[in-house]
Short mmCIF file of C-alpha atoms in Angstrom, two decimals:
data_model
loop_
_atom_site.label_atom_id
_atom_site.label_comp_id
_atom_site.label_asym_id
_atom_site.label_seq_id
_atom_site.Cartn_x
_atom_site.Cartn_y
_atom_site.Cartn_z
CA UNK B 20 93.38 95.11 118.83
CA UNK B 21 92.05 97.89 120.31
CA UNK B 22 93.79 101.72 119.34
CA UNK B 23 93.26 105.75 119.62
CA UNK B 24 94.05 106.95 116.36
CA UNK B 25 93.26 110.41 114.04
CA UNK B 26 91.51 109.93 111.35
CA UNK B 27 94.18 111.17 107.94
CA UNK B 28 91.14 109.96 104.73
CA UNK B 29 88.98 107.75 103.95
CA UNK B 30 88.47 106.42 100.31
CA UNK B 31 84.39 105.41 98.70
CA UNK B 32 82.01 102.98 100.06
CA UNK B 33 83.05 100.34 97.10
CA UNK B 34 80.81 97.08 96.15
CA UNK B 35 83.15 94.41 94.11
CA UNK B 36 81.16 90.87 93.09
CA UNK B 37 82.59 87.63 93.46
CA UNK B 38 81.85 84.25 92.96
CA UNK B 39 81.34 81.92 95.32
CA UNK B 40 83.03 78.68 95.66
CA UNK B 41 79.61 77.09 95.06
CA UNK B 42 78.96 78.60 92.08
CA UNK B 43 76.41 82.31 93.92
CA UNK B 44 77.63 85.06 92.88
CA UNK B 45 78.48 88.13 96.43
CA UNK B 46 79.34 91.74 97.09
CA UNK B 47 82.99 91.71 99.11
CA UNK B 48 81.84 96.00 100.50
CA UNK B 49 84.40 98.18 101.85
CA UNK B 50 85.60 101.08 102.73
CA UNK B 51 89.34 102.07 103.55
CA UNK B 52 90.66 104.30 106.43
CA UNK B 53 93.91 105.38 106.54
CA UNK B 54 94.66 106.60 110.31
CA UNK B 55 97.27 108.04 112.71
CA UNK B 56 98.96 106.73 115.22
CA UNK B 57 101.63 108.62 116.81
CA UNK B 58 104.15 108.62 114.46
CA UNK B 59 102.86 105.27 112.60
CA UNK B 60 100.27 105.62 109.33
CA UNK B 61 97.61 102.68 109.32
CA UNK B 62 95.57 101.56 106.64
CA UNK B 63 92.17 99.58 107.14
CA UNK B 64 89.53 98.02 105.63
CA UNK B 65 85.37 97.94 107.13
CA UNK B 66 84.01 95.73 105.67
CA UNK B 67 80.73 93.70 105.33
CA UNK B 68 77.93 95.03 107.32
CA UNK B 69 80.26 97.64 109.35
CA UNK B 70 81.21 99.20 105.36
CA UNK B 71 77.51 99.05 104.40
CA UNK B 72 76.96 100.67 107.88
CA UNK B 73 79.35 103.72 107.07
CA UNK B 74 78.92 104.02 103.56
CA UNK B 75 77.74 107.82 103.86
CA UNK B 76 79.75 108.40 107.37
CA UNK B 77 81.81 111.50 107.44
CA UNK B 78 84.66 110.78 110.08
CA UNK B 79 86.94 114.46 111.07
CA UNK B 80 89.81 114.53 111.27
CA UNK B 81 90.50 116.85 114.44
CA UNK B 82 88.83 114.37 116.19
CA UNK B 83 90.74 111.84 117.65
CA UNK B 84 88.75 108.00 117.10
CA UNK B 85 88.96 104.43 118.78
CA UNK B 86 89.59 101.64 116.23
CA UNK B 87 89.06 97.93 116.66
CA UNK B 88 89.93 95.73 114.74
CA UNK B 89 92.33 92.48 113.78
CA UNK B 90 95.53 91.85 111.82
CA UNK B 91 95.08 88.99 109.02
CA UNK B 92 98.75 87.55 107.00
CA UNK B 93 99.02 86.29 104.50
CA UNK B 94 102.35 84.73 103.12
CA UNK B 95 102.75 84.21 98.84
CA UNK B 96 105.38 82.62 96.41
CA UNK B 97 106.42 85.05 93.82
CA UNK B 98 107.27 84.62 90.29
CA UNK B 99 110.93 84.32 91.31
CA UNK B 100 109.91 81.40 93.72
CA UNK B 101 110.98 84.37 96.84
CA UNK B 102 108.58 84.18 99.51
CA UNK B 103 106.53 87.63 100.18
CA UNK B 104 104.34 88.41 102.98
CA UNK B 105 101.17 91.15 103.74
CA UNK B 106 100.26 92.10 106.67
CA UNK B 107 96.03 93.55 106.55
CA UNK B 108 94.66 95.25 109.30
CA UNK B 109 90.91 94.94 109.57
CA UNK B 110 88.09 97.32 111.21
CA UNK B 111 85.85 95.71 113.55
CA UNK B 112 84.69 99.62 114.74
CA UNK B 113 85.25 103.05 114.64
CA UNK B 114 83.49 105.03 117.87
CA UNK B 115 84.65 109.39 118.42
CA UNK B 116 86.37 108.67 121.93
#
């Protein structure tokens, strides 16, 4: 997906250590961004090297950006055996217009 957005808020860069299935450990790197697209508000995350590269980037709320990314969906069953759904948007590029 590629669309034009205005930045509303940018979260702090974060690194969280996790255990890989092979027993090793790695860091999950992320930085969240809240954006407006028309009347819609979208939350997306930069992850991995993109998040690291933009850890200190100052994004302007006054400038339009082109965001590229993809949606990921997951389904799970909660404690009450209700099927739940979640959509997450992962940012792959964020550049000024």
